[in-house]
Amino acid sequence: MAPPRCSARAGLPLAALVAYAAALVGPVVAQQKPPRVQPPTERVTRTFTTPDGSRFVLVVDASQRQVHWATATWNDGGDDPPGFEGLTQATLLAARGGTWQHGSKDPEAERAALEALDAAWHESMQRPHDQAALARVIERDRAAAALCDARTFPRVLAAAPAHRPELLLRDAIAVHVLTTIEEALPDVAALLVERREQQPLRGLYRAWTEVTLARATARATDHAARLHGEVLALMMPLSPAARMLETPAGIVAPRRADALACWAATQHPSRTVHVLFGELDPDRTEATLRKAFAATHLSQPPAAVVVPPRPLTAERRSVVGGVDQPRLAVAWALPSGADRWTVEAAVRWLAVVPRSQLAQRLARANRPGTNFSARAPWPRTVNGAGLLLLDLDDANGTDGLLEVVLGACADAVDKDIPDGWLFQTNMAMQHDWNLHADDPRLLTAAIAEHALVWPDADIVTGAPPRVGGADVTRLLRQTFAAHPAVVEGHR
């Protein structure tokens, strides 16, 4: 389009100038026009229990075009037979080998082959130098492998479609997570029920060996494990975490029957939490899940009994030897019914964030070489029925270190904590939550994990609430009103 002719004196008429500019840049402006930003959608949460007893949490978020499905179960050792700590984790790893329906070429023959392999494995464990017994293990392992295809179930799951199924091990919690779409939920639900109900635990002994060696390696490198075991002996002697801290005596073979019973106990609907997060219709999804999760053939496990620690009426001390350098572990019982966010804020403010109460007290005591950490609730149990644990180590020795710790605790509750003092703590909690929220799969797993550990708490799908100083003060005063358990470690 040619510009209108005009003289320099008169200039271009305004209307013509506007028309000319629109003709020149109009198409470019149209191409560069940013897309209309949709206002953020509000997440809607729905919780229900299916007929088989499975607990479900639906988090509806229209901004997520896919659906992420996380299933959280306990992996704390509470269902492991004595002497076979870690068996729960081994069954979780072995479950990746498929089901009887999808993976077995001849279920009847494969069952017999797996039982024969079980017998041969135990015979070989009892006679470790018997080459003939070892040869029978190898022969029967090959026979069992010829009767199955462990790739079948993952392929069927992928065709549903269900993308990237994986197992996340979070200390005492295990989370199985995958990504799918709403239209595939009936098929995916049926396959997850099949995984739960028709589990042959192929490759059990390889998984068991892997877990046992990993536990032995972890115990060899965890220099505070002996102190933690003693803390639990003093305050929570019935906790399965105490057995999990023990060094494996060696590789002994669990019976398949014990492993199947362990799987049934940990995967029973009453022990699981499912979270579905994404774009889905809550009414239609709930109807689908109620139909799929209608019944279970797994035996009802005994009710889990959590014995919370008792606040000590007198200080209890213990000494262990053989550690790498002088160490100190100090623990208090948390008050029952404590709020999860208040507990997290309290332990961060006390001993985690920069310039924490413990860090300042150590600086005043001129102990720059002291390393320290804190955790709570520890060990992880239902509704936080655990301990506040402080770990400290100093190559120069632990003399006077307990007094520093107790002084920091006294400073923490000497007066009410102003809300402003918790600004850094609340920002740190927000930052850590954002690490999950940035990835919808990780966020789904985190929601499932917290829903399992804190079944009585509200479901939080966004940023954690801001914790006030009065709540932290009250919690710490209740905690430090009792006496601690103190364990010293020496070389």
Coordinates of C-alpha atoms in Angstrom, one line a residue, residues 64-442:
Q64 CA -3.6 -30.2 33.8
R65 CA -4.5 -32.0 30.6
Q66 CA -3.4 -35.4 31.9
V67 CA -4.2 -37.3 35.0
H68 CA -1.4 -38.3 37.5
W69 CA -2.2 -41.3 39.7
A70 CA -0.2 -42.0 42.9
T71 CA -0.7 -44.9 45.3
A72 CA 1.0 -44.6 48.7
T73 CA 1.7 -47.6 50.9
W74 CA 3.8 -48.1 54.1
N75 CA 7.4 -49.4 53.7
D76 CA 8.4 -49.0 57.3
G77 CA 9.1 -52.6 58.1
G78 CA 6.0 -53.0 60.3
D79 CA 4.8 -56.0 58.2
D80 CA 8.2 -57.6 57.7
P81 CA 8.7 -61.0 59.5
P82 CA 11.3 -60.9 62.2
G83 CA 14.7 -61.5 60.7
F84 CA 13.6 -60.4 57.2
E85 CA 13.6 -56.7 57.6
G86 CA 13.3 -55.1 54.1
L87 CA 11.0 -57.8 52.7
T88 CA 8.3 -55.2 52.0
Q89 CA 10.6 -53.3 49.8
A90 CA 11.7 -56.5 48.0
T91 CA 8.1 -57.3 47.2
L92 CA 7.6 -53.8 45.8
L93 CA 10.6 -54.3 43.5
A94 CA 9.5 -57.9 42.5
A95 CA 6.0 -56.6 41.6
R96 CA 7.4 -54.9 38.5
G97 CA 7.5 -58.4 36.9
G98 CA 3.8 -58.4 36.0
T99 CA 0.8 -60.4 37.0
W100 CA -0.6 -63.9 36.5
Q101 CA -3.0 -62.7 33.8
H102 CA -0.5 -60.5 32.0
G103 CA 2.9 -62.1 32.0
S104 CA 2.4 -65.8 32.6
K105 CA 2.4 -68.3 29.7
D106 CA 1.0 -71.0 31.8
P107 CA -0.1 -69.9 35.3
E108 CA -0.5 -73.4 36.7
A109 CA 3.0 -74.5 35.5
E110 CA 4.6 -71.3 36.6
R111 CA 3.2 -71.5 40.1
A112 CA 4.8 -75.0 40.4
A113 CA 8.1 -73.7 39.0
L114 CA 8.2 -70.9 41.4
E115 CA 7.5 -73.2 44.3
A116 CA 10.3 -75.5 43.1
L117 CA 12.7 -72.5 42.8
D118 CA 11.7 -71.5 46.4
A119 CA 12.6 -75.0 47.7
A120 CA 15.9 -75.0 45.8
W121 CA 16.9 -71.5 47.0
H122 CA 16.4 -72.5 50.7
E123 CA 18.3 -75.7 50.2
S124 CA 21.2 -73.7 48.7
M125 CA 21.1 -71.2 51.6
Q126 CA 21.4 -74.0 54.1
R127 CA 24.3 -75.5 52.2
P128 CA 26.2 -72.5 50.7
H129 CA 29.2 -74.6 49.6
D130 CA 27.1 -77.3 47.9
Q131 CA 27.6 -76.8 44.1
A132 CA 24.9 -79.3 43.2
A133 CA 22.4 -77.3 45.3
L134 CA 23.5 -74.1 43.5
A135 CA 23.1 -75.8 40.1
R136 CA 19.5 -76.7 41.0
V137 CA 18.8 -73.1 41.8
I138 CA 20.1 -72.0 38.4
E139 CA 18.2 -74.8 36.6
R140 CA 14.9 -74.0 38.3
D141 CA 15.3 -70.3 37.9
R142 CA 15.6 -70.8 34.1
A143 CA 12.6 -73.1 34.1
A144 CA 10.5 -70.5 35.9
A145 CA 11.7 -67.7 33.6
A146 CA 10.8 -69.7 30.5
L147 CA 7.1 -69.8 31.6
C148 CA 6.7 -66.0 31.8
D149 CA 7.4 -62.7 30.1
A150 CA 7.9 -59.9 32.5
R151 CA 7.6 -57.3 29.7
T152 CA 3.9 -58.1 29.1
F153 CA 2.3 -56.1 31.9
P154 CA 4.3 -52.9 31.3
R155 CA 3.3 -53.1 27.6
V156 CA -0.4 -53.6 28.4
L157 CA -0.2 -50.7 30.9
A158 CA 1.5 -48.5 28.3
A159 CA -1.3 -49.3 25.7
A160 CA -4.0 -48.2 28.1
P161 CA -2.3 -45.6 27.9
A162 CA -0.4 -45.2 31.2
H163 CA 2.9 -43.4 30.9
R164 CA 6.1 -44.0 33.0
P165 CA 5.0 -46.1 35.9
E166 CA 7.6 -45.9 38.6
L167 CA 8.2 -46.6 42.3
L168 CA 9.3 -43.8 44.6
L169 CA 10.8 -44.9 47.9
R170 CA 10.4 -42.1 50.5
D171 CA 11.9 -43.4 53.7
A172 CA 9.1 -45.3 55.4
I173 CA 6.7 -44.7 52.5
A174 CA 6.5 -46.2 49.0
V175 CA 4.6 -44.4 46.2
H176 CA 3.7 -46.0 42.9
V177 CA 3.0 -43.2 40.3
L178 CA 2.0 -43.1 36.7
T179 CA 0.4 -40.6 34.2
T180 CA -2.7 -41.3 32.1
I181 CA -5.8 -39.5 30.7
E182 CA -9.3 -39.5 31.9
E183 CA -10.6 -41.6 29.1
A184 CA -8.2 -44.4 30.1
L185 CA -9.1 -44.5 33.8
P186 CA -11.4 -47.6 33.5
D187 CA -8.6 -49.7 31.9
V188 CA -5.9 -48.3 34.2
A189 CA -8.0 -48.9 37.3
A190 CA -8.6 -52.5 36.2
L191 CA -4.8 -53.1 35.7
L192 CA -3.9 -51.6 39.0
V193 CA -6.4 -53.8 40.8
E194 CA -4.9 -56.8 38.9
R195 CA -1.4 -55.8 40.0
R196 CA -2.6 -55.8 43.6
E197 CA -4.7 -59.0 43.4
Q198 CA -2.7 -61.3 41.0
Q199 CA 0.9 -60.8 42.1
P200 CA 3.3 -63.7 41.5
L201 CA 6.3 -61.7 42.8
R202 CA 8.6 -62.9 39.9
G203 CA 12.3 -62.3 40.6
L204 CA 11.7 -62.2 44.4
Y205 CA 15.1 -63.5 45.4
R206 CA 17.0 -61.1 43.1
A207 CA 15.0 -58.2 44.6
W208 CA 15.6 -59.5 48.2
T209 CA 19.3 -59.8 47.6
E210 CA 19.4 -56.3 46.2
V211 CA 17.6 -54.9 49.2
T212 CA 19.7 -56.8 51.7
L213 CA 23.0 -55.6 50.2
A214 CA 21.7 -52.0 50.0
R215 CA 20.7 -52.1 53.7
A216 CA 24.1 -53.5 54.6
T217 CA 25.8 -50.7 52.7
A218 CA 23.6 -48.1 54.2
R219 CA 24.3 -49.3 57.7
A220 CA 28.0 -49.3 57.0
T221 CA 28.0 -45.7 55.9
D222 CA 25.4 -44.3 58.4
H223 CA 27.5 -43.4 61.3
A224 CA 24.6 -42.3 63.5
A225 CA 22.6 -45.5 63.0
R226 CA 23.8 -47.1 66.3
L227 CA 22.9 -44.0 68.2
H228 CA 19.4 -43.9 66.6
G229 CA 18.9 -47.5 67.5
E230 CA 19.7 -46.8 71.1
V231 CA 17.3 -43.8 71.1
L232 CA 14.5 -46.0 69.9
A233 CA 15.4 -48.6 72.5
L234 CA 15.0 -46.0 75.2
M235 CA 11.8 -44.3 73.9
M236 CA 10.1 -46.4 71.3
P237 CA 11.3 -50.0 71.7
L238 CA 8.4 -51.5 69.7
S239 CA 9.0 -49.3 66.7
P240 CA 9.8 -51.3 63.5
A241 CA 12.3 -48.6 62.7
A242 CA 14.6 -50.0 65.4
R243 CA 14.8 -53.4 63.5
M244 CA 15.4 -51.6 60.2
L245 CA 18.4 -49.9 61.7
E246 CA 20.1 -53.2 62.5
T247 CA 22.9 -54.4 60.2
P248 CA 21.7 -57.6 58.2
A249 CA 23.5 -60.7 59.5
G250 CA 23.7 -62.0 56.0
I251 CA 21.6 -63.0 53.1
V252 CA 19.0 -65.5 54.3
A253 CA 16.1 -66.5 52.0
P254 CA 12.5 -65.7 52.9
R255 CA 9.8 -68.1 52.0
R256 CA 7.5 -67.2 49.1
A257 CA 4.6 -67.6 51.4
D258 CA 6.0 -65.0 53.8
A259 CA 6.7 -62.6 50.9
L260 CA 3.1 -63.0 49.5
A261 CA 1.7 -62.4 53.0
C262 CA 3.9 -59.3 53.4
W263 CA 2.6 -58.0 50.0
A264 CA -1.0 -58.7 51.0
A265 CA -0.6 -56.8 54.3
T266 CA 1.0 -53.7 52.8
Q267 CA -1.1 -53.5 49.7
H268 CA -4.5 -54.2 51.4
P269 CA -7.0 -51.5 50.5
S270 CA -7.2 -50.5 54.2
R271 CA -3.5 -49.6 54.1
T272 CA -3.3 -47.6 50.9
V273 CA -4.2 -44.1 49.7
H274 CA -4.8 -43.3 46.0
V275 CA -4.5 -39.7 44.7
L276 CA -5.7 -38.7 41.1
F277 CA -4.6 -35.2 40.1
G278 CA -5.6 -33.5 36.8
E279 CA -8.4 -32.7 34.4
L280 CA -11.2 -35.1 35.2
D281 CA -14.9 -35.2 35.9
P282 CA -15.2 -36.0 39.6
D283 CA -18.6 -37.7 39.4
R284 CA -17.7 -39.9 36.5
T285 CA -14.3 -40.7 37.9
E286 CA -15.7 -41.7 41.3
A287 CA -18.3 -44.0 39.7
T288 CA -15.5 -45.6 37.6
L289 CA -13.3 -46.2 40.7
R290 CA -16.1 -47.5 42.8
K291 CA -16.8 -50.1 40.1
A292 CA -13.2 -51.1 39.6
F293 CA -12.2 -51.2 43.3
A294 CA -15.2 -53.2 44.4
A295 CA -13.7 -56.1 46.3
T296 CA -10.3 -57.7 47.3
H297 CA -9.2 -61.2 47.9
L298 CA -6.2 -60.1 50.0
S299 CA -6.5 -61.2 53.6
Q300 CA -7.4 -58.5 56.1
P301 CA -4.2 -57.6 58.0
P302 CA -4.2 -57.1 61.7
A303 CA -4.9 -53.5 62.7
A304 CA -1.6 -51.5 62.8
V305 CA -0.8 -50.6 66.4
V306 CA 1.2 -47.4 66.7
V307 CA 2.7 -47.0 70.2
P308 CA 3.6 -43.4 70.6
P309 CA 6.6 -42.4 72.7
R310 CA 6.0 -41.6 76.3
P311 CA 7.3 -38.2 77.5
L312 CA 10.1 -39.1 80.0
T313 CA 9.8 -38.0 83.6
A314 CA 13.5 -38.2 84.0
E315 CA 16.5 -37.9 81.7
R316 CA 17.7 -41.2 80.3
R317 CA 21.3 -41.6 79.1
S318 CA 23.2 -44.2 77.2
V319 CA 26.6 -44.6 75.7
V320 CA 27.6 -46.6 72.6
G321 CA 31.1 -47.2 71.3
G322 CA 32.7 -48.0 68.0
V323 CA 31.5 -44.9 66.1
D324 CA 33.6 -42.9 63.7
Q325 CA 33.9 -39.8 65.8
P326 CA 32.3 -38.3 69.0
R327 CA 28.5 -38.0 68.4
L328 CA 25.5 -37.0 70.4
A329 CA 21.8 -37.8 69.8
V330 CA 19.1 -36.0 71.8
A331 CA 15.4 -36.8 71.4
W332 CA 12.1 -35.7 73.0
A333 CA 8.6 -37.2 72.5
L334 CA 6.4 -35.0 70.4
P335 CA 3.0 -34.1 72.0
S336 CA 0.1 -36.2 70.6
G337 CA -2.1 -34.6 68.0
A338 CA 0.5 -32.1 66.9
D339 CA -0.2 -30.3 63.6
R340 CA 2.1 -31.4 60.8
W341 CA 3.0 -27.9 59.6
T342 CA 3.7 -26.6 63.1
V343 CA 6.0 -29.5 63.7
E344 CA 7.9 -28.8 60.5
A345 CA 8.1 -25.1 61.2
A346 CA 9.3 -25.8 64.8
V347 CA 12.1 -28.1 63.8
R348 CA 13.3 -25.8 61.0
W349 CA 13.3 -22.8 63.2
L350 CA 15.1 -24.6 66.0
A351 CA 17.9 -26.3 64.0
V352 CA 17.6 -26.2 60.2
V353 CA 17.4 -22.6 58.8
P354 CA 20.4 -20.4 58.7
R355 CA 20.9 -18.6 62.1
S356 CA 18.6 -21.2 63.8
Q357 CA 18.4 -21.2 67.5
L358 CA 20.9 -24.1 67.8
A359 CA 23.3 -22.5 65.3
Q360 CA 23.4 -19.2 67.3
R361 CA 23.9 -21.0 70.6
L362 CA 26.8 -23.0 69.1
A363 CA 28.4 -19.9 67.8
R364 CA 28.2 -18.2 71.2
A365 CA 29.8 -21.3 72.7
N366 CA 32.7 -21.0 70.2
R367 CA 32.1 -24.5 68.7
P368 CA 32.5 -23.9 64.9
G369 CA 33.4 -27.5 64.3
T370 CA 30.1 -29.0 65.4
N371 CA 27.9 -30.4 62.7
F372 CA 24.2 -30.8 63.5
S373 CA 20.9 -31.8 62.0
A374 CA 17.3 -32.2 63.2
R375 CA 14.2 -34.1 62.1
A376 CA 10.7 -34.5 63.3
P377 CA 8.5 -36.5 63.4
W378 CA 11.0 -39.3 63.6
P379 CA 10.5 -42.2 62.8
R380 CA 7.6 -41.6 60.4
T381 CA 4.4 -43.0 61.9
V382 CA 0.7 -42.3 61.6
N383 CA -0.2 -38.7 62.6
G384 CA 3.3 -37.9 63.6
A385 CA 3.4 -40.1 66.8
G386 CA 7.2 -39.8 67.0
L387 CA 10.2 -37.9 68.2
L388 CA 12.0 -34.6 67.8
L389 CA 15.6 -35.8 67.2
L390 CA 18.8 -33.7 67.2
D391 CA 22.0 -35.2 65.9
L392 CA 25.4 -33.5 66.6
D393 CA 29.0 -34.6 65.9
D394 CA 32.3 -32.9 66.7
A395 CA 35.7 -34.3 66.1
N396 CA 37.0 -32.4 69.1
G397 CA 34.6 -34.3 71.4
T398 CA 31.1 -33.9 72.9
D399 CA 32.1 -32.5 76.3
G400 CA 29.7 -29.7 77.1
L401 CA 27.7 -30.2 73.9
L402 CA 24.6 -31.4 75.7
E403 CA 24.6 -28.2 77.8
V404 CA 24.7 -26.2 74.6
V405 CA 21.7 -28.1 73.1
L406 CA 19.6 -27.7 76.3
G407 CA 20.5 -24.0 76.4
A408 CA 19.3 -23.6 72.8
C409 CA 16.0 -25.3 73.7
A410 CA 15.6 -23.2 76.8
D411 CA 16.2 -20.0 74.7
A412 CA 13.6 -21.2 72.2
V413 CA 10.8 -21.3 74.7
D414 CA 12.0 -18.5 77.1
K415 CA 9.5 -16.1 75.5
D416 CA 6.8 -16.1 72.9
I417 CA 8.2 -16.3 69.3
P418 CA 7.1 -13.3 67.2
D419 CA 5.6 -14.1 63.8
G420 CA 8.3 -12.1 62.1
W421 CA 11.0 -14.4 63.4
L422 CA 9.4 -17.3 61.4
F423 CA 9.6 -15.4 58.1
Q424 CA 12.6 -17.4 56.9
T425 CA 11.2 -20.6 58.1
N426 CA 7.9 -20.1 56.3
M427 CA 9.7 -19.1 53.1
A428 CA 11.9 -22.3 53.3
M429 CA 8.7 -24.4 53.7
Q430 CA 7.2 -22.6 50.7
H431 CA 10.4 -23.2 48.7
D432 CA 10.5 -26.9 49.4
W433 CA 6.8 -27.3 48.5
N434 CA 7.4 -25.5 45.2
L435 CA 10.0 -28.1 44.3
H436 CA 7.1 -30.6 44.3
A437 CA 4.5 -28.3 42.9
D438 CA 6.6 -27.5 39.8
D439 CA 6.2 -31.1 38.7
P440 CA 2.6 -32.4 38.8
R441 CA 3.7 -36.0 39.2
L442 CA 5.8 -35.2 42.2

